[in-house]
């Protein structure tokens, strides 16, 4: 017998269908709620609202589990390959060798930007935030690829995905070079995804950047761990924009804007600023934790807390461990790692954080790894965007394929003036 929920309102009872996911998560289907009862639901911040059914990413926030298409993220650690994971997310299964090679070749082939795109960079001020440039340039890409505005088949999505995933890396590297007043370095088709990105970031006309295996693996893993996270703020933005049938470029450009905020992807920058402040001696870790607990001070312990995880974020667990292994491999010492570990210890023993189930999230340790690789702090959130792009594409494409492709348009409870009338300006006081 199918399960139902019963709502009693105004002495009447209404039955509502229960929808159950493949991992046992349950939802009340309220599609007909307003039509039958005149009521809507109010859920500010959407903490209790399922916006879609999705087969891409599974999170169990209570147990600290994250899986892409059923595969635990820990499985990707041994031979981290971001391109393979991108294909998995978008197309639903791991690619065969041939499918992988074809996709990787397409990424190499499409790394170039139209020369007119390159000229766009020159009109941005040197100090322009790279996330602003990234969003603007992803939108600008749509002007150069009108043939990719209508995507109806998996084959056409593959073409568009290869272009976007490849070019976002070139856009990011060019934005960085521009900020440094350095000449752009063109992509090298002989290099695979991560080494090619680092080449465009760090090679000089007189000296080529050599990417070690350690760095390549670390960056692949960082990108993989950011690749999707079901209906987070930026992904929901991509779906929201996509629901109006806006094209993939416009939807992803909007995702970049949502990711920029310090409560979302921008937190990786804030974590580093917080750690640097402690390192600089302006505040001790204990004082920072105390400050973060005071609601009126506007400070939070950055890189801590999560809407879904009420246990360790598995990505933070992996990144914390990997940071500890990577630094000695690269022959580096970073005092910020010890500060982060100390902060984590203090917070995890503090009743405020225990009661609220606040644990380190993905942003807590990622910056330390990015710093060790040589990525400047201004580019941290851009790195997150490069990693998240396959997830956005996968979610956009899944939405396009679903039968229930409705425009996303929430309602509201109006709290403004009741009916009043226009008063001519001469009669106003
Ligand atoms: N430091 C101090 N207190 C916190 C923190 C924090 N980092 N996070 C949450 N809290 C407190 C809140 O003040 C609130 O306390 P209250 O119940 O006494 O009012 C309680 O914990 C619940 O917090 P909410 O803000 O209601 O939780 P929500 O799910 O809306 O927010 C968020 C989640 C935005 C991630 C929040 O934990 C936060 O601001 N963290 C710091 C920023 C950050 O690291 N963002 C990255 C998140 S991961 C990502 O997007 C990639």
PDB file of N, CA, C and O and ligand atoms in Angstrom, residues 262-265 267 292-293 295 299-307 310 315 352-353 356 358 361-363 384 388, ligand 1:
ATOM      1  N   UNK A 262      30.202  34.748   0.241  1.00  0.00           N
ATOM      2  CA  UNK A 262      31.019  34.171   1.317  1.00  0.00           C
ATOM      3  C   UNK A 262      30.339  33.060   2.111  1.00  0.00           C
ATOM      4  O   UNK A 262      31.016  32.302   2.788  1.00  0.00           O
ATOM      5  N   UNK A 263      29.011  32.947   2.030  1.00  0.00           N
ATOM      6  CA  UNK A 263      28.371  31.829   2.729  1.00  0.00           C
ATOM      7  C   UNK A 263      28.409  30.567   1.877  1.00  0.00           C
ATOM      8  O   UNK A 263      28.039  29.483   2.321  1.00  0.00           O
ATOM      9  N   UNK A 264      28.827  30.715   0.618  1.00  0.00           N
ATOM     10  CA  UNK A 264      28.887  29.537  -0.280  1.00  0.00           C
ATOM     11  C   UNK A 264      30.343  29.380  -0.714  1.00  0.00           C
ATOM     12  O   UNK A 264      31.232  29.264   0.125  1.00  0.00           O
ATOM     13  N   UNK A 265      30.640  29.412  -2.006  1.00  0.00           N
ATOM     14  CA  UNK A 265      32.000  29.135  -2.473  1.00  0.00           C
ATOM     15  C   UNK A 265      33.030  30.163  -2.021  1.00  0.00           C
ATOM     16  O   UNK A 265      34.218  29.842  -1.867  1.00  0.00           O
ATOM     17  N   UNK A 267      33.519  31.183   0.728  1.00  0.00           N
ATOM     18  CA  UNK A 267      34.023  30.892   2.079  1.00  0.00           C
ATOM     19  C   UNK A 267      35.481  30.437   2.051  1.00  0.00           C
ATOM     20  O   UNK A 267      36.209  30.641   3.019  1.00  0.00           O
ATOM     21  N   UNK A 292      33.077  34.121  17.009  1.00  0.00           N
ATOM     22  CA  UNK A 292      32.130  33.485  16.070  1.00  0.00           C
ATOM     23  C   UNK A 292      30.832  33.087  16.763  1.00  0.00           C
ATOM     24  O   UNK A 292      29.803  32.906  16.115  1.00  0.00           O
ATOM     25  N   UNK A 293      30.897  32.952  18.086  1.00  0.00           N
ATOM     26  CA  UNK A 293      29.695  32.539  18.820  1.00  0.00           C
ATOM     27  C   UNK A 293      28.795  33.727  19.140  1.00  0.00           C
ATOM     28  O   UNK A 293      27.639  33.559  19.513  1.00  0.00           O
ATOM     29  N   UNK A 295      26.473  36.522  18.265  1.00  0.00           N
ATOM     30  CA  UNK A 295      25.624  36.816  17.091  1.00  0.00           C
ATOM     31  C   UNK A 295      25.729  38.275  16.635  1.00  0.00           C
ATOM     32  O   UNK A 295      25.556  38.581  15.473  1.00  0.00           O
ATOM     33  N   UNK A 299      30.592  37.905  12.905  1.00  0.00           N
ATOM     34  CA  UNK A 299      31.662  36.978  12.491  1.00  0.00           C
ATOM     35  C   UNK A 299      31.161  35.544  12.611  1.00  0.00           C
ATOM     36  O   UNK A 299      30.355  35.231  13.490  1.00  0.00           O
ATOM     37  N   UNK A 300      31.623  34.697  11.731  1.00  0.00           N
ATOM     38  CA  UNK A 300      31.336  33.276  11.835  1.00  0.00           C
ATOM     39  C   UNK A 300      32.644  32.521  11.719  1.00  0.00           C
ATOM     40  O   UNK A 300      33.606  33.058  11.163  1.00  0.00           O
ATOM     41  N   UNK A 301      32.676  31.330  12.201  1.00  0.00           N
ATOM     42  CA  UNK A 301      33.864  30.520  11.993  1.00  0.00           C
ATOM     43  C   UNK A 301      33.779  30.021  10.553  1.00  0.00           C
ATOM     44  O   UNK A 301      32.976  29.139  10.233  1.00  0.00           O
ATOM     45  N   UNK A 302      34.568  30.643   9.682  1.00  0.00           N
ATOM     46  CA  UNK A 302      34.429  30.353   8.251  1.00  0.00           C
ATOM     47  C   UNK A 302      34.946  28.944   7.959  1.00  0.00           C
ATOM     48  O   UNK A 302      35.913  28.488   8.558  1.00  0.00           O
ATOM     49  N   UNK A 303      34.243  28.257   7.022  1.00  0.00           N
ATOM     50  CA  UNK A 303      34.609  26.872   6.728  1.00  0.00           C
ATOM     51  C   UNK A 303      34.007  25.897   7.719  1.00  0.00           C
ATOM     52  O   UNK A 303      34.362  24.726   7.732  1.00  0.00           O
ATOM     53  N   UNK A 304      33.093  26.406   8.552  1.00  0.00           N
ATOM     54  CA  UNK A 304      32.409  25.544   9.518  1.00  0.00           C
ATOM     55  C   UNK A 304      30.904  25.639   9.309  1.00  0.00           C
ATOM     56  O   UNK A 304      30.389  26.716   9.012  1.00  0.00           O
ATOM     57  N   UNK A 305      30.220  24.529   9.501  1.00  0.00           N
ATOM     58  CA  UNK A 305      28.760  24.513   9.402  1.00  0.00           C
ATOM     59  C   UNK A 305      28.322  24.172   7.990  1.00  0.00           C
ATOM     60  O   UNK A 305      29.055  24.411   7.012  1.00  0.00           O
ATOM     61  N   UNK A 306      27.176  23.567   7.906  1.00  0.00           N
ATOM     62  CA  UNK A 306      26.644  23.203   6.597  1.00  0.00           C
ATOM     63  C   UNK A 306      25.147  22.954   6.707  1.00  0.00           C
ATOM     64  O   UNK A 306      24.681  22.440   7.717  1.00  0.00           O
ATOM     65  N   UNK A 307      24.418  23.349   5.675  1.00  0.00           N
ATOM     66  CA  UNK A 307      22.975  23.127   5.696  1.00  0.00           C
ATOM     67  C   UNK A 307      22.625  21.640   5.770  1.00  0.00           C
ATOM     68  O   UNK A 307      21.671  21.253   6.443  1.00  0.00           O
ATOM     69  N   UNK A 310      25.311  17.337   9.218  1.00  0.00           N
ATOM     70  CA  UNK A 310      25.232  17.542  10.662  1.00  0.00           C
ATOM     71  C   UNK A 310      26.228  16.578  11.309  1.00  0.00           C
ATOM     72  O   UNK A 310      26.057  16.064  12.397  1.00  0.00           O
ATOM     73  N   UNK A 315      34.259  15.564   2.549  1.00  0.00           N
ATOM     74  CA  UNK A 315      35.260  16.255   1.732  1.00  0.00           C
ATOM     75  C   UNK A 315      36.280  16.952   2.636  1.00  0.00           C
ATOM     76  O   UNK A 315      37.475  16.949   2.355  1.00  0.00           O
ATOM     77  N   UNK A 352      28.867  25.126  22.021  1.00  0.00           N
ATOM     78  CA  UNK A 352      28.117  25.874  20.994  1.00  0.00           C
ATOM     79  C   UNK A 352      28.134  25.111  19.670  1.00  0.00           C
ATOM     80  O   UNK A 352      27.106  24.931  19.020  1.00  0.00           O
ATOM     81  N   UNK A 353      29.319  24.659  19.263  1.00  0.00           N
ATOM     82  CA  UNK A 353      29.455  23.969  17.974  1.00  0.00           C
ATOM     83  C   UNK A 353      28.899  22.545  18.053  1.00  0.00           C
ATOM     84  O   UNK A 353      28.313  22.050  17.092  1.00  0.00           O
ATOM     85  N   UNK A 356      25.016  22.662  17.944  1.00  0.00           N
ATOM     86  CA  UNK A 356      24.499  23.035  16.619  1.00  0.00           C
ATOM     87  C   UNK A 356      25.001  22.122  15.508  1.00  0.00           C
ATOM     88  O   UNK A 356      24.713  22.338  14.338  1.00  0.00           O
ATOM     89  N   UNK A 358      28.012  21.710  14.215  1.00  0.00           N
ATOM     90  CA  UNK A 358      28.810  22.457  13.231  1.00  0.00           C
ATOM     91  C   UNK A 358      30.177  21.799  13.101  1.00  0.00           C
ATOM     92  O   UNK A 358      30.917  21.711  14.081  1.00  0.00           O
ATOM     93  N   UNK A 361      33.639  22.232   6.894  1.00  0.00           N
ATOM     94  CA  UNK A 361      33.085  21.901   5.571  1.00  0.00           C
ATOM     95  C   UNK A 361      34.205  21.919   4.525  1.00  0.00           C
ATOM     96  O   UNK A 361      35.369  22.130   4.851  1.00  0.00           O
ATOM     97  N   UNK A 362      33.829  21.744   3.270  1.00  0.00           N
ATOM     98  CA  UNK A 362      34.808  21.584   2.182  1.00  0.00           C
ATOM     99  C   UNK A 362      35.802  22.750   2.109  1.00  0.00           C
ATOM    100  O   UNK A 362      36.957  22.577   1.703  1.00  0.00           O
ATOM    101  N   UNK A 363      35.355  23.931   2.548  1.00  0.00           N
ATOM    102  CA  UNK A 363      36.206  25.116   2.398  1.00  0.00           C
ATOM    103  C   UNK A 363      37.261  25.252   3.486  1.00  0.00           C
ATOM    104  O   UNK A 363      38.135  26.106   3.383  1.00  0.00           O
ATOM    105  N   UNK A 384      36.934  26.636  -7.318  1.00  0.00           N
ATOM    106  CA  UNK A 384      35.690  25.958  -6.920  1.00  0.00           C
ATOM    107  C   UNK A 384      34.750  25.911  -8.139  1.00  0.00           C
ATOM    108  O   UNK A 384      34.145  24.872  -8.451  1.00  0.00           O
ATOM    109  N   UNK A 388      33.062  22.805  -9.946  1.00  0.00           N
ATOM    110  CA  UNK A 388      31.606  22.607  -9.862  1.00  0.00           C
ATOM    111  C   UNK A 388      30.926  22.582 -11.235  1.00  0.00           C
ATOM    112  O   UNK A 388      29.785  22.106 -11.366  1.00  0.00           O
TER     113      UNK A 388
HETATM  114  N1  LIG B   1      30.086  29.956  12.987  1.00  0.00           N
HETATM  115  C1  LIG B   1      29.323  30.276  14.047  1.00  0.00           C
HETATM  116  N2  LIG B   1      28.015  29.957  14.148  1.00  0.00           N
HETATM  117  C2  LIG B   1      27.473  29.287  13.119  1.00  0.00           C
HETATM  118  C3  LIG B   1      28.209  28.919  11.982  1.00  0.00           C
HETATM  119  C4  LIG B   1      29.566  29.278  11.943  1.00  0.00           C
HETATM  120  N3  LIG B   1      30.315  28.958  10.899  1.00  0.00           N
HETATM  121  N4  LIG B   1      27.397  28.266  11.113  1.00  0.00           N
HETATM  122  C5  LIG B   1      26.203  28.228  11.688  1.00  0.00           C
HETATM  123  N5  LIG B   1      26.229  28.830  12.913  1.00  0.00           N
HETATM  124  C6  LIG B   1      25.132  28.915  13.882  1.00  0.00           C
HETATM  125  C7  LIG B   1      24.106  29.969  13.491  1.00  0.00           C
HETATM  126  O1  LIG B   1      24.419  31.230  14.055  1.00  0.00           O
HETATM  127  C8  LIG B   1      22.847  29.370  14.042  1.00  0.00           C
HETATM  128  O2  LIG B   1      22.835  29.570  15.439  1.00  0.00           O
HETATM  129  P1  LIG B   1      21.429  29.773  16.227  1.00  0.00           P
HETATM  130  O3  LIG B   1      20.671  28.500  16.049  1.00  0.00           O
HETATM  131  O4  LIG B   1      21.815  30.073  17.629  1.00  0.00           O
HETATM  132  O5  LIG B   1      20.749  30.954  15.549  1.00  0.00           O
HETATM  133  C9  LIG B   1      23.028  27.863  13.832  1.00  0.00           C
HETATM  134  O6  LIG B   1      24.440  27.665  13.843  1.00  0.00           O
HETATM  135  C10 LIG B   1      22.446  27.359  12.518  1.00  0.00           C
HETATM  136  O7  LIG B   1      23.008  28.151  11.481  1.00  0.00           O
HETATM  137  P2  LIG B   1      22.226  28.613  10.173  1.00  0.00           P
HETATM  138  O8  LIG B   1      22.866  29.839   9.637  1.00  0.00           O
HETATM  139  O9  LIG B   1      20.759  28.667  10.470  1.00  0.00           O
HETATM  140  O10 LIG B   1      22.508  27.356   9.250  1.00  0.00           O
HETATM  141  P3  LIG B   1      22.347  27.312   7.691  1.00  0.00           P
HETATM  142  O11 LIG B   1      22.111  25.911   7.335  1.00  0.00           O
HETATM  143  O12 LIG B   1      21.325  28.314   7.254  1.00  0.00           O
HETATM  144  O13 LIG B   1      23.760  27.847   7.150  1.00  0.00           O
HETATM  145  C11 LIG B   1      26.010  27.899   6.454  1.00  0.00           C
HETATM  146  C12 LIG B   1      24.757  27.040   6.679  1.00  0.00           C
HETATM  147  C13 LIG B   1      25.631  29.112   5.564  1.00  0.00           C
HETATM  148  C14 LIG B   1      27.048  27.080   5.726  1.00  0.00           C
HETATM  149  C15 LIG B   1      26.549  28.394   7.814  1.00  0.00           C
HETATM  150  O14 LIG B   1      26.928  27.278   8.609  1.00  0.00           O
HETATM  151  C16 LIG B   1      27.727  29.361   7.676  1.00  0.00           C
HETATM  152  O15 LIG B   1      27.513  30.560   7.511  1.00  0.00           O
HETATM  153  N6  LIG B   1      28.990  28.859   7.692  1.00  0.00           N
HETATM  154  C17 LIG B   1      30.156  29.692   7.491  1.00  0.00           C
HETATM  155  C18 LIG B   1      30.346  29.989   6.013  1.00  0.00           C
HETATM  156  C19 LIG B   1      30.826  28.781   5.259  1.00  0.00           C
HETATM  157  O16 LIG B   1      31.763  28.094   5.662  1.00  0.00           O
HETATM  158  N7  LIG B   1      30.191  28.543   4.102  1.00  0.00           N
HETATM  159  C20 LIG B   1      30.553  27.426   3.210  1.00  0.00           C
HETATM  160  C21 LIG B   1      29.508  26.358   3.258  1.00  0.00           C
HETATM  161  S1  LIG B   1      29.927  24.985   2.264  1.00  0.00           S
HETATM  162  C22 LIG B   1      29.662  25.549   0.705  1.00  0.00           C
HETATM  163  O17 LIG B   1      28.779  26.259   0.415  1.00  0.00           O
HETATM  164  C23 LIG B   1      30.574  25.140  -0.280  1.00  0.00           C
END
